[in-house]
Tab-separated table of C-alpha atoms and ligand atoms in Angstrom:
chain	number	residue	atom	x	y	z
A	17	MET	CA	2.835	-8.025	28.937
A	18	THR	CA	-0.813	-7.409	29.787
A	19	GLU	CA	-2.852	-10.578	29.198
A	20	SER	CA	-6.281	-8.940	29.402
A	21	LYS	CA	-6.101	-7.184	26.036
A	22	GLY	CA	-4.043	-9.855	24.296
A	23	VAL	CA	-0.411	-9.721	23.241
A	24	ARG	CA	0.148	-7.291	20.386
A	25	ILE	CA	3.232	-7.741	18.248
A	26	LEU	CA	4.429	-5.284	15.626
A	27	ALA	CA	6.537	-7.045	12.989
A	28	LEU	CA	8.705	-5.884	10.108
A	29	GLU	CA	9.596	-8.003	7.075
A	30	THR	CA	12.297	-6.901	4.600
A	31	SER	CA	13.940	-10.143	3.436
A	32	CYS	CA	13.419	-9.603	-0.308
A	33	ASP	CA	11.418	-7.079	-2.317
A	34	GLU	CA	8.513	-6.241	-0.014
A	35	THR	CA	8.748	-3.754	2.839
A	36	ALA	CA	5.983	-4.991	5.106
A	37	ALA	CA	4.831	-4.229	8.643
A	38	ALA	CA	1.854	-5.470	10.633
A	39	VAL	CA	0.294	-5.625	14.071
A	40	VAL	CA	-1.179	-8.971	15.134
A	41	GLU	CA	-2.899	-9.844	18.417
A	42	ASP	CA	-2.237	-13.199	20.101
A	43	GLY	CA	-0.718	-14.557	16.900
A	44	ARG	CA	-4.190	-14.869	15.340
A	45	ARG	CA	-5.949	-11.537	14.803
A	46	ILE	CA	-4.608	-9.090	12.224
A	47	LEU	CA	-5.015	-5.481	13.401
A	48	SER	CA	-3.107	-4.104	10.400
A	49	ASN	CA	-1.034	-5.505	7.541
A	50	VAL	CA	0.787	-3.016	5.305
A	51	VAL	CA	2.761	-4.326	2.328
A	52	TRP	CA	4.776	-1.971	0.159
A	53	SER	CA	5.946	-3.862	-2.915
A	54	GLN	CA	9.106	-2.867	-4.783
A	55	ILE	CA	8.160	-4.907	-7.875
A	56	ASP	CA	8.032	-1.831	-10.117
A	57	LEU	CA	11.606	-0.927	-9.153
A	58	HIS	CA	12.947	-4.363	-10.081
A	59	ALA	CA	10.732	-5.264	-13.073
A	60	LEU	CA	12.983	-3.220	-15.374
A	61	TYR	CA	15.891	-5.593	-14.607
A	62	GLY	CA	13.903	-8.842	-14.818
A	63	GLY	CA	14.562	-9.756	-11.183
A	64	VAL	CA	15.366	-8.403	-7.731
A	65	VAL	CA	18.485	-6.202	-7.662
A	66	PRO	CA	19.834	-6.557	-4.086
A	67	GLU	CA	21.341	-3.048	-3.861
A	68	ILE	CA	18.145	-1.414	-5.056
A	69	ALA	CA	16.118	-3.536	-2.631
A	70	SER	CA	18.228	-2.505	0.398
A	71	ARG	CA	18.045	1.176	-0.479
A	72	ALA	CA	14.285	1.044	-1.038
A	73	HIS	CA	13.787	-0.747	2.308
A	74	VAL	CA	15.780	1.955	4.104
A	75	GLU	CA	13.591	4.623	2.556
A	76	ALA	CA	10.299	2.812	3.237
A	77	CYS	CA	10.806	1.188	6.674
A	78	ASP	CA	9.730	4.105	8.885
A	79	ARG	CA	6.754	4.961	6.718
A	80	VAL	CA	5.476	1.392	6.556
A	81	VAL	CA	5.896	0.828	10.320
A	82	ASP	CA	4.079	4.104	11.103
A	83	GLU	CA	1.276	3.152	8.739
A	84	ALA	CA	0.892	-0.289	10.379
A	85	LEU	CA	0.548	1.381	13.799
A	86	ARG	CA	-1.885	3.959	12.431
A	87	GLN	CA	-4.096	1.357	10.729
A	88	ALA	CA	-4.138	-0.700	13.945
A	89	GLY	CA	-5.322	2.435	15.744
A	90	LEU	CA	-2.521	2.109	18.285
A	91	GLY	CA	0.282	4.180	19.733
A	92	TRP	CA	3.595	2.696	20.866
A	93	ASP	CA	2.158	1.991	24.303
A	94	GLY	CA	-0.300	-0.439	22.669
A	95	ILE	CA	2.524	-2.659	21.416
A	96	ASP	CA	3.870	-5.407	23.703
A	97	ALA	CA	6.719	-6.716	21.564
A	98	LEU	CA	8.495	-6.165	18.264
A	99	ALA	CA	9.469	-8.814	15.738
A	100	VAL	CA	11.680	-8.867	12.671
A	101	THR	CA	12.712	-11.311	9.938
A	102	TYR	CA	16.448	-11.978	10.374
A	103	GLY	CA	16.841	-14.662	7.656
A	104	PRO	CA	16.864	-16.285	5.200
A	105	GLY	CA	16.957	-13.648	2.461
A	106	LEU	CA	19.122	-10.967	0.885
A	107	VAL	CA	21.705	-9.819	3.405
A	108	GLY	CA	21.409	-6.076	2.759
A	109	ALA	CA	17.615	-6.210	2.691
A	110	LEU	CA	17.478	-8.198	5.944
A	111	LEU	CA	19.962	-5.851	7.614
A	112	THR	CA	17.803	-2.803	7.012
A	113	GLY	CA	14.869	-4.423	8.819
A	114	VAL	CA	17.003	-5.827	11.633
A	115	SER	CA	18.667	-2.437	12.213
A	116	CYS	CA	15.352	-0.600	12.139
A	117	MET	CA	13.752	-2.920	14.705
A	118	LYS	CA	16.810	-3.056	16.957
A	119	GLY	CA	16.746	0.741	17.041
A	120	LEU	CA	13.054	0.736	17.961
A	121	ALA	CA	13.505	-1.996	20.595
A	122	TYR	CA	16.286	0.010	22.233
A	123	ALA	CA	14.478	3.340	22.076
A	124	LEU	CA	11.150	1.961	23.331
A	125	GLY	CA	12.563	-0.592	25.782
A	126	LYS	CA	10.456	-3.355	24.203
A	127	PRO	CA	11.490	-6.981	23.596
A	128	LEU	CA	12.446	-7.998	20.047
A	129	VAL	CA	11.593	-11.456	18.655
A	130	PRO	CA	13.873	-12.674	15.812
A	131	VAL	CA	11.833	-14.591	13.209
A	132	ASN	CA	12.784	-17.089	10.514
A	133	HIS	CA	11.075	-16.103	7.243
A	134	ILE	CA	10.048	-19.714	6.498
A	135	GLU	CA	8.444	-20.020	9.922
A	136	GLY	CA	6.539	-16.863	9.006
A	137	HIS	CA	5.153	-18.413	5.811
A	138	ILE	CA	3.980	-21.460	7.792
A	139	ALA	CA	2.346	-19.198	10.415
A	140	ALA	CA	0.271	-17.462	7.699
A	141	ASN	CA	-1.968	-20.522	8.098
A	142	TYR	CA	-2.728	-19.672	11.755
A	143	LEU	CA	-4.019	-16.294	10.570
A	144	SER	CA	-6.152	-17.956	7.901
A	145	HIS	CA	-7.600	-20.779	10.047
A	146	GLU	CA	-8.490	-19.965	13.643
A	147	GLU	CA	-8.854	-23.679	14.486
A	148	LEU	CA	-5.501	-24.839	13.070
A	149	SER	CA	-2.808	-25.946	15.497
A	150	PRO	CA	0.163	-28.335	15.201
A	151	PRO	CA	0.864	-31.095	14.367
A	152	PHE	CA	0.498	-30.974	10.573
A	153	LEU	CA	2.599	-31.410	7.448
A	154	CYS	CA	3.409	-28.219	5.531
A	155	LEU	CA	4.541	-27.848	1.923
A	156	VAL	CA	6.563	-24.620	1.869
A	157	VAL	CA	6.937	-23.335	-1.697
A	158	SER	CA	8.413	-19.903	-2.332
A	159	GLY	CA	10.947	-18.146	-4.548
A	160	GLY	CA	13.824	-19.555	-2.513
A	161	HIS	CA	12.436	-22.729	-0.887
A	162	SER	CA	10.618	-25.963	-1.590
A	163	HIS	CA	10.433	-27.932	1.631
A	164	LEU	CA	8.180	-30.526	3.205
A	165	VAL	CA	8.115	-29.686	6.889
A	166	GLU	CA	6.574	-31.609	9.760
A	167	VAL	CA	5.217	-28.926	12.084
A	168	ARG	CA	5.352	-30.947	15.321
A	169	ASP	CA	4.630	-28.088	17.691
A	170	TRP	CA	4.352	-24.278	17.610
A	171	THR	CA	8.115	-23.827	17.350
A	172	GLU	CA	9.250	-27.367	16.517
A	173	TYR	CA	9.908	-28.365	12.922
A	174	VAL	CA	11.386	-31.367	11.140
A	175	CYS	CA	12.266	-31.106	7.458
A	176	ILE	CA	11.461	-34.406	5.722
A	177	GLY	CA	11.986	-33.331	2.102
A	178	GLN	CA	13.486	-30.516	0.081
A	179	THR	CA	14.547	-29.506	-3.396
A	180	HIS	CA	17.926	-30.678	-4.681
A	181	ASP	CA	18.288	-27.655	-6.927
A	182	ASP	CA	15.885	-24.821	-7.885
A	183	ALA	CA	12.958	-23.791	-5.714
A	184	ALA	CA	9.494	-24.134	-7.252
A	185	GLY	CA	8.978	-20.350	-7.441
A	186	GLU	CA	12.405	-19.859	-8.960
A	187	SER	CA	11.603	-22.419	-11.680
A	188	PHE	CA	8.320	-20.618	-12.467
A	189	ASP	CA	10.201	-17.315	-12.707
A	190	LYS	CA	12.827	-18.803	-15.050
A	191	ALA	CA	10.241	-20.477	-17.300
A	192	ALA	CA	8.337	-17.178	-17.468
A	193	ARG	CA	11.455	-15.338	-18.536
A	194	VAL	CA	11.955	-17.756	-21.455
A	195	LEU	CA	8.405	-17.000	-22.566
A	196	GLY	CA	9.184	-13.273	-22.436
A	197	LEU	CA	6.869	-12.630	-19.473
A	198	PRO	CA	7.811	-9.858	-17.047
A	199	TYR	CA	9.056	-10.379	-13.478
A	200	PRO	CA	7.757	-11.874	-11.241
A	201	GLY	CA	6.890	-14.692	-13.586
A	202	GLY	CA	5.066	-17.132	-11.294
A	203	PRO	CA	1.711	-15.316	-11.242
A	204	ARG	CA	1.961	-14.604	-15.004
A	205	ILE	CA	2.589	-18.263	-15.884
A	206	ASP	CA	-0.300	-19.189	-13.614
A	207	ALA	CA	-2.713	-16.755	-15.307
A	208	LEU	CA	-1.621	-17.713	-18.838
A	209	ALA	CA	-1.810	-21.429	-18.015
A	210	GLU	CA	-5.526	-21.144	-17.242
A	211	GLU	CA	-6.120	-20.822	-21.021
A	212	GLY	CA	-3.655	-23.509	-22.122
A	213	ASN	CA	-3.411	-27.252	-22.715
A	214	PRO	CA	-1.323	-28.920	-19.953
A	215	THR	CA	-0.583	-31.986	-22.120
A	216	TYR	CA	0.886	-29.933	-25.010
A	217	LEU	CA	4.527	-30.442	-23.956
A	218	PRO	CA	5.337	-33.591	-21.973
A	219	LEU	CA	8.153	-32.878	-19.502
A	220	PRO	CA	10.430	-35.407	-17.770
A	221	GLU	CA	9.718	-36.727	-14.304
A	222	PRO	CA	12.751	-35.981	-12.168
A	223	HIS	CA	14.663	-38.538	-10.168
A	224	THR	CA	15.565	-37.735	-6.560
A	225	ASP	CA	17.431	-39.801	-3.968
A	226	GLY	CA	15.204	-38.810	-1.056
A	227	ARG	CA	11.656	-40.184	-1.212
A	228	TYR	CA	10.100	-36.801	-0.408
A	229	ASP	CA	12.679	-34.615	-2.170
A	230	TYR	CA	12.057	-32.390	-5.157
A	231	SER	CA	14.001	-31.381	-8.263
A	232	PHE	CA	12.987	-28.729	-10.759
A	233	SER	CA	16.141	-27.969	-12.740
A	234	GLY	CA	15.692	-30.907	-15.172
A	235	LEU	CA	12.174	-29.735	-15.934
A	236	LYS	CA	13.394	-26.219	-16.476
A	237	THR	CA	16.186	-27.319	-18.858
A	238	ALA	CA	13.813	-29.525	-20.891
A	239	PHE	CA	11.401	-26.598	-21.094
A	240	LEU	CA	14.111	-24.144	-22.197
A	241	ASN	CA	15.369	-26.554	-24.874
A	242	ALA	CA	11.880	-27.132	-26.251
A	243	VAL	CA	11.203	-23.385	-26.441
A	244	HIS	CA	14.567	-22.665	-28.085
A	245	GLN	CA	13.948	-25.361	-30.703
A	246	MET	CA	10.574	-23.834	-31.537
A	247	GLU	CA	12.168	-20.410	-31.842
A	248	GLN	CA	14.904	-21.769	-34.129
A	249	ARG	CA	12.241	-23.290	-36.357
A	250	GLY	CA	10.599	-19.876	-36.517
A	251	GLN	CA	7.471	-21.261	-34.822
A	252	THR	CA	5.140	-18.871	-32.992
A	253	LEU	CA	5.263	-19.906	-29.344
A	254	PRO	CA	1.961	-21.310	-28.066
A	255	LYS	CA	2.598	-19.505	-24.778
A	256	ALA	CA	-0.560	-20.537	-22.970
A	257	ASP	CA	0.003	-24.231	-23.802
A	258	LEU	CA	3.652	-24.012	-22.768
A	259	ALA	CA	2.786	-22.254	-19.501
A	260	ALA	CA	0.076	-24.839	-18.770
A	261	SER	CA	2.486	-27.729	-19.487
A	262	PHE	CA	5.174	-26.309	-17.213
A	263	ARG	CA	2.735	-25.531	-14.420
A	264	HIS	CA	1.253	-29.015	-14.696
A	265	ALA	CA	4.676	-30.685	-14.363
A	266	VAL	CA	5.685	-28.581	-11.331
A	267	VAL	CA	2.346	-28.984	-9.577
A	268	GLU	CA	2.137	-32.753	-10.165
A	269	GLN	CA	5.558	-33.170	-8.580
A	270	LEU	CA	4.693	-30.935	-5.636
A	271	VAL	CA	1.360	-32.623	-4.950
A	272	GLY	CA	2.574	-36.182	-5.602
A	273	LYS	CA	5.442	-36.059	-3.097
A	274	ALA	CA	3.503	-34.091	-0.486
A	275	VAL	CA	0.576	-36.512	-0.511
A	276	LEU	CA	2.919	-39.529	-0.471
A	277	ALA	CA	4.671	-38.071	2.583
A	278	ALA	CA	1.362	-37.289	4.284
A	279	ARG	CA	0.158	-40.849	3.727
A	280	GLU	CA	3.379	-42.541	4.827
A	281	THR	CA	3.890	-40.365	7.910
A	282	ASN	CA	0.206	-40.469	8.910
A	283	ALA	CA	0.045	-36.684	8.841
A	284	PRO	CA	-3.097	-35.491	10.672
A	285	ALA	CA	-3.441	-32.528	8.283
A	286	MET	CA	-1.695	-30.754	5.423
A	287	ALA	CA	-1.023	-27.049	4.849
A	288	LEU	CA	0.530	-24.995	2.063
A	289	ALA	CA	2.789	-21.987	2.596
A	290	GLY	CA	4.858	-19.464	0.597
A	291	GLY	CA	4.352	-17.380	-2.537
A	292	VAL	CA	3.710	-20.381	-4.806
A	293	SER	CA	0.811	-21.497	-2.594
A	294	ALA	CA	-1.184	-18.792	-4.443
A	295	ASN	CA	-0.908	-20.949	-7.587
A	296	ARG	CA	-4.389	-21.835	-8.755
A	297	GLU	CA	-3.554	-25.279	-10.102
A	298	LEU	CA	-1.611	-26.171	-6.953
A	299	ARG	CA	-4.560	-25.181	-4.763
A	300	ARG	CA	-7.012	-27.145	-6.953
A	301	ARG	CA	-4.893	-30.294	-7.267
A	302	MET	CA	-3.937	-30.308	-3.606
A	303	THR	CA	-7.606	-29.938	-2.648
A	304	GLU	CA	-8.556	-32.911	-4.856
A	305	ALA	CA	-5.664	-35.096	-3.726
A	306	CYS	CA	-6.146	-34.418	-0.002
A	307	ALA	CA	-9.900	-35.031	-0.307
A	308	ALA	CA	-9.181	-38.375	-2.002
A	309	GLU	CA	-6.791	-39.322	0.840
A	310	GLY	CA	-9.117	-38.026	3.558
A	311	ILE	CA	-6.499	-35.545	4.796
A	312	PRO	CA	-7.790	-32.144	5.999
A	313	LEU	CA	-6.124	-29.375	3.944
A	314	TYR	CA	-5.390	-25.797	5.040
A	315	LEU	CA	-4.648	-23.170	2.410
A	316	PRO	CA	-3.352	-19.731	3.426
A	317	ARG	CA	-5.607	-16.812	2.430
A	318	LEU	CA	-4.418	-15.482	-0.939
A	319	GLU	CA	-3.284	-12.118	0.443
A	320	LEU	CA	-1.137	-13.945	3.038
A	321	CYS	CA	0.677	-16.255	0.571
A	322	GLY	CA	3.324	-13.723	-0.477
A	323	ASP	CA	5.674	-11.923	1.896
A	324	ASN	CA	3.896	-9.856	4.559
A	325	GLY	CA	4.405	-8.613	8.101
A	326	ALA	CA	1.374	-10.335	9.642
A	327	MET	CA	2.863	-13.792	9.105
A	328	ILE	CA	6.060	-12.662	10.857
A	329	ALA	CA	4.093	-11.346	13.840
A	330	ALA	CA	2.101	-14.605	13.978
A	331	ALA	CA	5.286	-16.684	13.941
A	332	ALA	CA	6.800	-14.460	16.644
A	333	TYR	CA	3.918	-15.018	19.068
A	334	PRO	CA	4.809	-18.512	20.433
A	335	HIS	CA	8.467	-17.437	20.749
A	336	CYS	CA	7.330	-14.317	22.597
A	337	ARG	CA	5.295	-16.463	25.023
A	338	LYS	CA	8.444	-18.478	25.708
A	339	GLY	CA	10.496	-15.296	26.253
A	340	GLU	CA	12.759	-16.031	23.278
A	341	PHE	CA	14.005	-12.519	22.579
A	342	ALA	CA	17.012	-11.269	20.623
A	343	PRO	CA	19.924	-9.383	22.135
A	344	LEU	CA	20.763	-6.036	20.524
A	345	THR	CA	23.697	-7.788	18.841
A	346	LEU	CA	21.193	-9.581	16.553
A	347	ASN	CA	22.548	-9.861	13.011
A	348	ALA	CA	20.996	-10.811	9.685
A	349	VAL	CA	21.555	-14.476	8.713
A	350	PRO	CA	21.012	-14.733	4.928
A	351	GLY	CA	21.379	-18.546	4.857
A	352	LEU	CA	19.291	-19.212	7.985
A	353	ARG	CA	17.692	-22.670	8.020
A	354	LEU	CA	14.430	-23.676	9.654
A	355	VAL	CA	15.888	-26.869	11.109
B	7	KG4	O1	7.131	-16.323	-0.643
B	7	KG4	P1	7.470	-15.332	-1.690
B	7	KG4	O2	6.596	-14.121	-1.828
B	7	KG4	O3	8.933	-14.844	-1.522
B	7	KG4	C1	9.966	-15.705	-1.108
B	7	KG4	O4	10.063	-15.936	0.121
B	7	KG4	O5	10.661	-16.217	-2.021
B	7	KG4	O6	7.470	-16.148	-3.060
B	7	KG4	C2	7.729	-15.515	-4.270
B	7	KG4	C3	7.678	-16.570	-5.362
B	7	KG4	C4	8.115	-16.030	-6.706
B	7	KG4	O7	8.991	-16.972	-7.291
B	7	KG4	C5	6.801	-15.931	-7.464
B	7	KG4	O8	6.947	-16.062	-8.863
B	7	KG4	C6	6.036	-17.100	-6.882
B	7	KG4	O9	6.328	-17.053	-5.505
B	7	KG4	N1	4.594	-16.982	-7.098
B	7	KG4	C7	3.882	-17.851	-7.855
B	7	KG4	C8	2.541	-17.386	-7.840
B	7	KG4	N2	2.479	-16.263	-7.073
B	7	KG4	C9	3.753	-16.032	-6.616
B	7	KG4	N3	4.266	-18.951	-8.522
B	7	KG4	C10	3.327	-19.619	-9.198
B	7	KG4	N4	2.024	-19.244	-9.245
B	7	KG4	C11	1.592	-18.149	-8.583
B	7	KG4	N5	0.302	-17.781	-8.626
B	8	ZN	ZN1	8.743	-15.385	1.323
């Protein structure tokens, strides 16, 4: 690797319904970030159809990788290392990306860094805040995960809290479906909630064994029952008020536990990560709560909250520096954990 021009990593992300590739320099500077979303393909079915996702990734991989190189203004000789998400995610979707990058690594003779998708979401913060470095506490909230992670060092993580059941994003998607909103529901609930009354429908506060753990399934069930009762009574659904009430309950739980953990563990800073970190109420409430506690807060740039290749390249960088490369026997690990 040539140090003078910085280390350039080309990463591919295909764990769910985005085919995304990017080139990032030294884990901090985005040279290109191409995201091809499959949402239109899945919206018809109300959720991601794994078979359709895998097929679409296969068709899009080459194109998206080429476009990332082109937008970075580089040829293959300008790339020092490759990186790919190998889990967690949908097995077929992950496999298409892993196979594509293994093929490129072999053909080009370049090292391949295997990246955990969750680590990628956390690293989106390094791309958003040049001055941020570990240690900090990170609330990771996506379609599949709700974790409180102590980021102790660049590649060292300790999970101090997690959901017992649904992930926060998953609960938003399910609540949206009950309100008849199209997939993906999280952003729709968020937009609708801006016009609604968050105290319209009081929802139960969940009980969890772990002090910093989460639970969203009780909330979801209470919400579904309330909506069904209204429908049975022939009532027109006050959708904005319902969306605002659900969002309020989820966000209060997320912020309450995260701030409690930050206080009790003397966290030097807090960050948000994952698709749900785009939620407007979460960003507002977390900003207020961290300001009240005197904890510096880092929010990922909006375009880096959802799945993208730049966050995977950023996460790959410290592993690349340590020479942590994958053999060509690398496989997809759908249930991969961060710690
Ligand atoms: O991180 P992500 O793009 O994919 C996973 O790794 O799961 O997260 C997707 C999730 C979906 O559940 C989506 O509904 C949710 O993030 N989401 C939101 C918002 N934007 C995306 N949830 C609430 N409010 C939003 N603004
Ligand atoms: Zn994700």
